Amino acid sequence: MKSYNVAVIGGDGTGPEVVREAQKVLDAAAAKHGFKLEYTEFDFGGDRYLRTNEVLPDSAVDELRKFPAILLGAIGHPDVRPGILEKGILLRLRFELEQYINLRPVKLYDDRFCPLKNKKPEDIDFVVVRENNEGLYTGAGGFVFKGTPHEVAVQESVNTRRGVERCLRFAFEYTRKRKKENTLTLSGKTNVLTYAFDLWERAFHEIGQAEYPDIKREYAHVDATTMWFIKNPEWYDVIVTDNMFGDIITDLGAMIQGGMGIAAGGNINPNGTSMFEPIGGSAPKYTGKNVINPLAAICSGQMMLEILGENQAANDIEQAVIKVVRERIKELGAGKMGHSTSEVGDMVAELV
Ligand code: IPM
Ligand code: MN
């Protein structure tokens, strides 16, 4: 029987609870479609850091590199200063495993959960391809005269031709495979960031013209993009953008698809180890209460199966999630579902 090795990092807060439900659903889909998932658990996160003072052991990255996929719950602990775990675990893995794409679908499953007036599932169905290894996230920059009245802080956006091109090619390919409107929109800020987005825009049109003439190219400033997300989300098919803008617009995207309880994402290295995570955080105040919505983690598992090439199993999970969202759940928020975390997992698994 075909089998896949999957690393599991439950992480902090409610992360382990939602990942458990994702595994439950994945196992059901695997059993149905004749393959197996072999899980190896890793305890990286805030608790381990507080216990050992080590964020990520040096051997961890090389060990994780051996897996085709990682399932991640959440990173972020109330007793650890912000930035330490995020940079030391999440960003380090994204960078060192060269997960240069952050793929974030924005798909509304039921109009009851959309905060926008008169928007239906067919209106909100697009994908954001966020560059995931460069931009403002590299840590380039520094302080001068720190702690004095003259202090200067510079945070630089790094955009390499290679990094931008590989992200754009992925986005063009993805748009072609998606076969919806065959339209790729570059979201940027060419009117102000005249170096960074000059490079992006030139590469976008050069690659598009030479290699993807079948894909229509659009451009929108990022501020306008947020406006269209609210006003006319139906205009979008696939959006490609840099790391920081992608971070910001996908939180807005999560809200219009029903909130953090449903928003899934994948950190993709098309030739290596990819990592799948719900977009929402560790929600410490709900830890252990069995009330958080596991659907985002379940949908991240679905994305994992797509990347592993198990498309039918992935599709079964999506159909089951749609049914649960439309017919069984009262609200998508934590504690408001009308069911516990594990009950929601059970329902999806059963339908699969
Ligand atoms: C996300 C998160 C992370 C990011 C944080 C936790 C570092 O907001 O995955 O969107 O900024 O990328
Ligand atoms: Mn974010």
Tab-separated table of N, CA and C in Angstrom, residues 130-241:
chain	number	residue	atom	x	y	z
A	130	ARG	N	1.218	33.870	-2.090
A	130	ARG	CA	2.067	34.816	-1.350
A	130	ARG	C	3.518	34.361	-1.433
A	131	GLU	N	4.417	35.248	-1.846
A	131	GLU	CA	5.840	34.925	-1.814
A	131	GLU	C	6.194	34.714	-0.351
A	132	ASN	N	7.028	33.711	-0.036
A	132	ASN	CA	7.139	33.271	1.357
A	132	ASN	C	8.575	33.233	1.883
A	133	ASN	N	9.527	33.683	1.092
A	133	ASN	CA	10.927	33.590	1.519
A	133	ASN	C	11.686	34.916	1.486
A	134	GLU	N	11.036	35.982	1.010
A	134	GLU	CA	11.798	37.222	0.809
A	134	GLU	C	11.051	38.433	1.366
A	135	GLY	N	11.189	39.550	0.680
A	135	GLY	CA	10.492	40.774	1.080
A	135	GLY	C	10.951	41.297	2.427
A	136	LEU	N	10.025	41.772	3.210
A	136	LEU	CA	10.348	42.358	4.513
A	136	LEU	C	10.653	41.297	5.559
A	137	TYR	N	10.482	40.035	5.209
A	137	TYR	CA	10.620	38.976	6.202
A	137	TYR	C	12.041	38.420	6.370
A	138	THR	N	12.997	38.874	5.553
A	138	THR	CA	14.328	38.247	5.620
A	138	THR	C	15.111	38.677	6.857
A	139	GLY	N	14.684	39.769	7.485
A	139	GLY	CA	15.453	40.261	8.635
A	139	GLY	C	16.571	41.199	8.219
A	140	ALA	N	16.611	41.586	6.952
A	140	ALA	CA	17.634	42.536	6.508
A	140	ALA	C	17.323	43.917	7.078
A	141	GLY	N	18.386	44.601	7.512
A	141	GLY	CA	18.218	45.925	8.097
A	141	GLY	C	18.889	45.980	9.448
A	142	GLY	N	18.566	46.948	10.229
A	142	GLY	CA	19.174	47.029	11.548
A	142	GLY	C	18.954	48.369	12.202
A	143	PHE	N	19.565	48.482	13.385
A	143	PHE	CA	19.452	49.721	14.147
A	143	PHE	C	20.758	50.508	14.049
A	144	VAL	N	20.656	51.819	14.140
A	144	VAL	CA	21.814	52.650	14.428
A	144	VAL	C	21.438	53.507	15.632
A	145	PHE	N	22.360	53.679	16.540
A	145	PHE	CA	22.136	54.494	17.752
A	145	PHE	C	20.934	54.005	18.546
A	146	LYS	N	20.788	52.713	18.621
A	146	LYS	CA	19.616	52.161	19.306
A	146	LYS	C	19.550	52.634	20.756
A	147	GLY	N	18.372	53.001	21.177
A	147	GLY	CA	18.165	53.403	22.561
A	147	GLY	C	18.520	54.854	22.824
A	148	THR	N	18.968	55.581	21.816
A	148	THR	CA	19.240	57.011	21.997
A	148	THR	C	18.177	57.817	21.252
A	149	PRO	N	18.112	59.100	21.504
A	149	PRO	CA	17.115	59.916	20.783
A	149	PRO	C	17.366	59.947	19.276
A	150	HIS	N	18.585	59.540	18.867
A	150	HIS	CA	18.911	59.586	17.435
A	150	HIS	C	18.709	58.243	16.757
A	151	GLU	N	18.056	57.336	17.440
A	151	GLU	CA	18.053	55.982	16.886
A	151	GLU	C	17.327	55.893	15.549
A	152	VAL	N	17.850	54.972	14.743
A	152	VAL	CA	17.327	54.754	13.400
A	152	VAL	C	17.042	53.262	13.259
A	153	ALA	N	15.874	52.921	12.743
A	153	ALA	CA	15.564	51.519	12.457
A	153	ALA	C	15.263	51.388	10.967
A	154	VAL	N	15.990	50.502	10.320
A	154	VAL	CA	15.762	50.279	8.891
A	154	VAL	C	15.384	48.823	8.682
A	155	GLN	N	14.291	48.576	7.999
A	155	GLN	CA	13.868	47.205	7.704
A	155	GLN	C	13.716	47.123	6.192
A	156	GLU	N	14.559	46.340	5.572
A	156	GLU	CA	14.619	46.362	4.110
A	156	GLU	C	13.838	45.233	3.466
A	157	SER	N	13.231	45.537	2.346
A	157	SER	CA	12.528	44.510	1.582
A	157	SER	C	13.466	43.935	0.535
A	158	VAL	N	13.676	42.633	0.623
A	158	VAL	CA	14.606	41.957	-0.286
A	158	VAL	C	13.810	41.273	-1.403
A	159	ASN	N	14.102	41.627	-2.629
A	159	ASN	CA	13.395	41.031	-3.769
A	159	ASN	C	14.418	40.610	-4.806
A	160	THR	N	14.689	39.320	-4.901
A	160	THR	CA	15.680	38.862	-5.872
A	160	THR	C	14.965	38.452	-7.155
A	161	ARG	N	15.648	38.621	-8.258
A	161	ARG	CA	15.058	38.237	-9.545
A	161	ARG	C	14.668	36.751	-9.501
A	162	ARG	N	15.558	35.932	-8.931
A	162	ARG	CA	15.281	34.496	-8.861
A	162	ARG	C	14.072	34.201	-7.977
A	163	GLY	N	14.020	34.850	-6.828
A	163	GLY	CA	12.925	34.609	-5.899
A	163	GLY	C	11.590	35.055	-6.461
A	164	VAL	N	11.601	36.201	-7.123
A	164	VAL	CA	10.366	36.731	-7.697
A	164	VAL	C	9.933	35.855	-8.876
A	165	GLU	N	10.892	35.469	-9.699
A	165	GLU	CA	10.536	34.665	-10.880
A	165	GLU	C	9.942	33.314	-10.503
A	166	ARG	N	10.539	32.664	-9.511
A	166	ARG	CA	10.006	31.330	-9.180
A	166	ARG	C	8.612	31.441	-8.583
A	167	CYS	N	8.371	32.513	-7.864
A	167	CYS	CA	7.040	32.731	-7.304
A	167	CYS	C	6.039	33.012	-8.427
A	168	LEU	N	6.425	33.861	-9.364
A	168	LEU	CA	5.523	34.184	-10.480
A	168	LEU	C	5.231	32.946	-11.328
A	169	ARG	N	6.270	32.148	-11.597
A	169	ARG	CA	6.039	30.940	-12.416
A	169	ARG	C	5.060	30.000	-11.723
A	170	PHE	N	5.242	29.845	-10.411
A	170	PHE	CA	4.303	29.000	-9.672
A	170	PHE	C	2.878	29.545	-9.828
A	171	ALA	N	2.749	30.869	-9.708
A	171	ALA	CA	1.415	31.487	-9.780
A	171	ALA	C	0.802	31.316	-11.168
A	172	PHE	N	1.605	31.486	-12.201
A	172	PHE	CA	1.081	31.290	-13.562
A	172	PHE	C	0.646	29.835	-13.772
A	173	GLU	N	1.511	28.914	-13.350
A	173	GLU	CA	1.173	27.487	-13.494
A	173	GLU	C	-0.111	27.159	-12.742
A	174	TYR	N	-0.201	27.699	-11.541
A	174	TYR	CA	-1.360	27.416	-10.695
A	174	TYR	C	-2.633	27.953	-11.347
A	175	THR	N	-2.539	29.138	-11.930
A	175	THR	CA	-3.696	29.752	-12.596
A	175	THR	C	-4.138	28.894	-13.777
A	176	ARG	N	-3.160	28.397	-14.496
A	176	ARG	CA	-3.446	27.550	-15.663
A	176	ARG	C	-4.131	26.264	-15.222
A	177	LYS	N	-3.598	25.651	-14.177
A	177	LYS	CA	-4.175	24.394	-13.679
A	177	LYS	C	-5.554	24.607	-13.083
A	178	ARG	N	-5.771	25.753	-12.492
A	178	ARG	CA	-7.043	26.028	-11.814
A	178	ARG	C	-8.181	26.149	-12.828
A	179	LYS	N	-7.822	26.675	-14.014
A	179	LYS	CA	-8.778	26.718	-15.137
A	179	LYS	C	-10.080	27.396	-14.757
A	180	LYS	N	-10.007	28.534	-14.092
A	180	LYS	CA	-11.252	29.208	-13.753
A	180	LYS	C	-11.453	30.389	-14.695
A	181	GLU	N	-10.806	31.504	-14.401
A	181	GLU	CA	-10.897	32.651	-15.318
A	181	GLU	C	-9.601	32.824	-16.102
A	182	ASN	N	-8.610	31.982	-15.838
A	182	ASN	CA	-7.291	32.130	-16.457
A	182	ASN	C	-6.734	33.534	-16.302
A	183	THR	N	-6.936	34.095	-15.122
A	183	THR	CA	-6.481	35.460	-14.873
A	183	THR	C	-5.613	35.515	-13.623
A	184	LEU	N	-4.423	36.077	-13.795
A	184	LEU	CA	-3.523	36.252	-12.659
A	184	LEU	C	-3.360	37.748	-12.398
A	185	THR	N	-3.620	38.156	-11.168
A	185	THR	CA	-3.482	39.562	-10.790
A	185	THR	C	-2.252	39.743	-9.914
A	186	LEU	N	-1.366	40.633	-10.334
A	186	LEU	CA	-0.254	41.018	-9.460
A	186	LEU	C	-0.739	42.142	-8.562
A	187	SER	N	-0.616	41.925	-7.248
A	187	SER	CA	-0.991	42.965	-6.305
A	187	SER	C	0.289	43.570	-5.750
A	188	GLY	N	0.478	44.888	-5.925
A	188	GLY	CA	1.731	45.508	-5.507
A	188	GLY	C	1.560	46.950	-5.108
A	189	LYS	N	2.605	47.708	-5.307
A	189	LYS	CA	2.546	49.131	-4.942
A	189	LYS	C	3.563	49.839	-5.832
A	190	THR	N	3.322	49.745	-7.138
A	190	THR	CA	4.276	50.288	-8.110
A	190	THR	C	4.356	51.810	-8.051
A	191	ASN	N	3.362	52.446	-7.423
A	191	ASN	CA	3.369	53.911	-7.366
A	191	ASN	C	4.250	54.463	-6.250
A	192	VAL	N	4.658	53.598	-5.320
A	192	VAL	CA	5.513	54.070	-4.225
A	192	VAL	C	6.772	53.209	-4.097
A	193	LEU	N	6.602	51.897	-4.100
A	193	LEU	CA	7.759	50.995	-3.972
A	193	LEU	C	8.340	50.784	-5.365
A	194	THR	N	8.983	51.843	-5.852
A	194	THR	CA	9.345	51.901	-7.273
A	194	THR	C	10.567	51.059	-7.625
A	195	TYR	N	11.219	50.431	-6.635
A	195	TYR	CA	12.274	49.460	-6.964
A	195	TYR	C	11.690	48.053	-6.894
A	196	ALA	N	11.176	47.724	-5.705
A	196	ALA	CA	10.712	46.361	-5.487
A	196	ALA	C	9.650	45.966	-6.523
A	197	PHE	N	8.627	46.779	-6.644
A	197	PHE	CA	7.543	46.365	-7.529
A	197	PHE	C	7.800	46.700	-8.991
A	198	ASP	N	8.848	47.477	-9.244
A	198	ASP	CA	9.283	47.622	-10.635
A	198	ASP	C	9.820	46.274	-11.109
A	199	LEU	N	10.653	45.671	-10.254
A	199	LEU	CA	11.178	44.336	-10.594
A	199	LEU	C	10.026	43.334	-10.751
A	200	TRP	N	9.122	43.315	-9.796
A	200	TRP	CA	7.985	42.378	-9.845
A	200	TRP	C	7.183	42.573	-11.139
A	201	GLU	N	6.897	43.830	-11.442
A	201	GLU	CA	6.023	44.100	-12.583
A	201	GLU	C	6.690	43.719	-13.903
A	202	ARG	N	7.983	44.059	-14.042
A	202	ARG	CA	8.682	43.678	-15.276
A	202	ARG	C	8.735	42.162	-15.417
A	203	ALA	N	9.110	41.489	-14.344
A	203	ALA	CA	9.204	40.018	-14.399
A	203	ALA	C	7.831	39.415	-14.719
A	204	PHE	N	6.806	39.968	-14.123
A	204	PHE	CA	5.428	39.492	-14.324
A	204	PHE	C	5.064	39.516	-15.806
A	205	HIS	N	5.294	40.657	-16.447
A	205	HIS	CA	4.897	40.760	-17.851
A	205	HIS	C	5.835	39.999	-18.782
A	206	GLU	N	7.122	40.003	-18.459
A	206	GLU	CA	8.067	39.270	-19.315
A	206	GLU	C	7.759	37.774	-19.305
A	207	ILE	N	7.611	37.218	-18.110
A	207	ILE	CA	7.345	35.780	-17.998
A	207	ILE	C	5.972	35.455	-18.572
A	208	GLY	N	4.999	36.297	-18.257
A	208	GLY	CA	3.642	36.066	-18.742
A	208	GLY	C	3.577	36.055	-20.260
A	209	GLN	N	4.216	37.038	-20.849
A	209	GLN	CA	4.172	37.158	-22.307
A	209	GLN	C	4.899	35.991	-22.980
A	210	ALA	N	6.058	35.649	-22.452
A	210	ALA	CA	6.877	34.625	-23.105
A	210	ALA	C	6.381	33.211	-22.840
A	211	GLU	N	5.922	32.946	-21.616
A	211	GLU	CA	5.647	31.557	-21.247
A	211	GLU	C	4.184	31.228	-20.991
A	212	TYR	N	3.389	32.249	-20.698
A	212	TYR	CA	1.980	31.988	-20.365
A	212	TYR	C	1.028	32.927	-21.115
A	213	PRO	N	1.107	32.913	-22.449
A	213	PRO	CA	0.265	33.844	-23.210
A	213	PRO	C	-1.222	33.543	-23.043
A	214	ASP	N	-1.548	32.349	-22.567
A	214	ASP	CA	-2.961	31.976	-22.362
A	214	ASP	C	-3.527	32.545	-21.071
A	215	ILE	N	-2.669	33.092	-20.222
A	215	ILE	CA	-3.138	33.626	-18.936
A	215	ILE	C	-3.222	35.152	-19.025
A	216	LYS	N	-4.396	35.658	-18.709
A	216	LYS	CA	-4.597	37.107	-18.723
A	216	LYS	C	-3.907	37.727	-17.515
A	217	ARG	N	-3.190	38.844	-17.738
A	217	ARG	CA	-2.480	39.506	-16.643
A	217	ARG	C	-3.182	40.791	-16.229
A	218	GLU	N	-3.377	40.925	-14.901
A	218	GLU	CA	-3.950	42.155	-14.365
A	218	GLU	C	-3.001	42.683	-13.297
A	219	TYR	N	-3.118	43.971	-13.028
A	219	TYR	CA	-2.345	44.544	-11.937
A	219	TYR	C	-3.269	45.367	-11.052
A	220	ALA	N	-3.095	45.281	-9.734
A	220	ALA	CA	-3.831	46.157	-8.816
A	220	ALA	C	-2.903	46.574	-7.678
A	221	HIS	N	-2.980	47.839	-7.284
A	221	HIS	CA	-2.239	48.248	-6.088
A	221	HIS	C	-2.817	47.501	-4.881
A	222	VAL	N	-1.973	47.270	-3.893
A	222	VAL	CA	-2.425	46.459	-2.762
A	222	VAL	C	-3.533	47.140	-1.956
A	223	ASP	N	-3.476	48.464	-1.838
A	223	ASP	CA	-4.540	49.151	-1.096
A	223	ASP	C	-5.874	49.004	-1.834
A	224	ALA	N	-5.806	49.144	-3.151
A	224	ALA	CA	-7.037	48.938	-3.930
A	224	ALA	C	-7.506	47.482	-3.838
A	225	THR	N	-6.546	46.558	-3.759
A	225	THR	CA	-6.919	45.143	-3.646
A	225	THR	C	-7.813	44.914	-2.423
A	226	THR	N	-7.454	45.538	-1.305
A	226	THR	CA	-8.271	45.339	-0.096
A	226	THR	C	-9.669	45.911	-0.302
A	227	MET	N	-9.732	46.996	-1.059
A	227	MET	CA	-11.054	47.575	-1.354
A	227	MET	C	-11.888	46.612	-2.208
A	228	TRP	N	-11.254	46.036	-3.222
A	228	TRP	CA	-12.013	45.114	-4.096
A	228	TRP	C	-12.405	43.827	-3.378
A	229	PHE	N	-11.588	43.405	-2.404
A	229	PHE	CA	-11.953	42.200	-1.633
A	229	PHE	C	-13.335	42.374	-1.010
A	230	ILE	N	-13.626	43.610	-0.592
A	230	ILE	CA	-14.898	43.879	0.066
A	230	ILE	C	-15.987	44.174	-0.962
A	231	LYS	N	-15.611	44.957	-1.971
A	231	LYS	CA	-16.614	45.435	-2.927
A	231	LYS	C	-16.924	44.399	-4.007
A	232	ASN	N	-15.886	43.867	-4.627
A	232	ASN	CA	-16.091	42.933	-5.747
A	232	ASN	C	-15.137	41.738	-5.709
A	233	PRO	N	-15.255	40.925	-4.669
A	233	PRO	CA	-14.322	39.785	-4.577
A	233	PRO	C	-14.452	38.829	-5.766
A	234	GLU	N	-15.593	38.871	-6.447
A	234	GLU	CA	-15.813	37.980	-7.599
A	234	GLU	C	-14.881	38.305	-8.766
A	235	TRP	N	-14.203	39.436	-8.717
A	235	TRP	CA	-13.273	39.785	-9.792
A	235	TRP	C	-12.020	38.938	-9.789
A	236	TYR	N	-11.721	38.277	-8.667
A	236	TYR	CA	-10.414	37.625	-8.564
A	236	TYR	C	-10.449	36.135	-8.862
A	237	ASP	N	-9.365	35.703	-9.490
A	237	ASP	CA	-9.139	34.289	-9.760
A	237	ASP	C	-7.900	33.866	-8.963
A	238	VAL	N	-6.714	34.279	-9.406
A	238	VAL	CA	-5.498	34.051	-8.629
A	238	VAL	C	-4.777	35.398	-8.472
A	239	ILE	N	-4.285	35.651	-7.271
A	239	ILE	CA	-3.548	36.876	-6.964
A	239	ILE	C	-2.143	36.472	-6.552
A	240	VAL	N	-1.143	37.176	-7.081
A	240	VAL	CA	0.227	36.911	-6.639
A	240	VAL	C	0.769	38.194	-6.022
A	241	THR	N	1.494	38.051	-4.903
A	241	THR	CA	1.987	39.253	-4.231
A	241	THR	C	3.195	38.929	-3.365
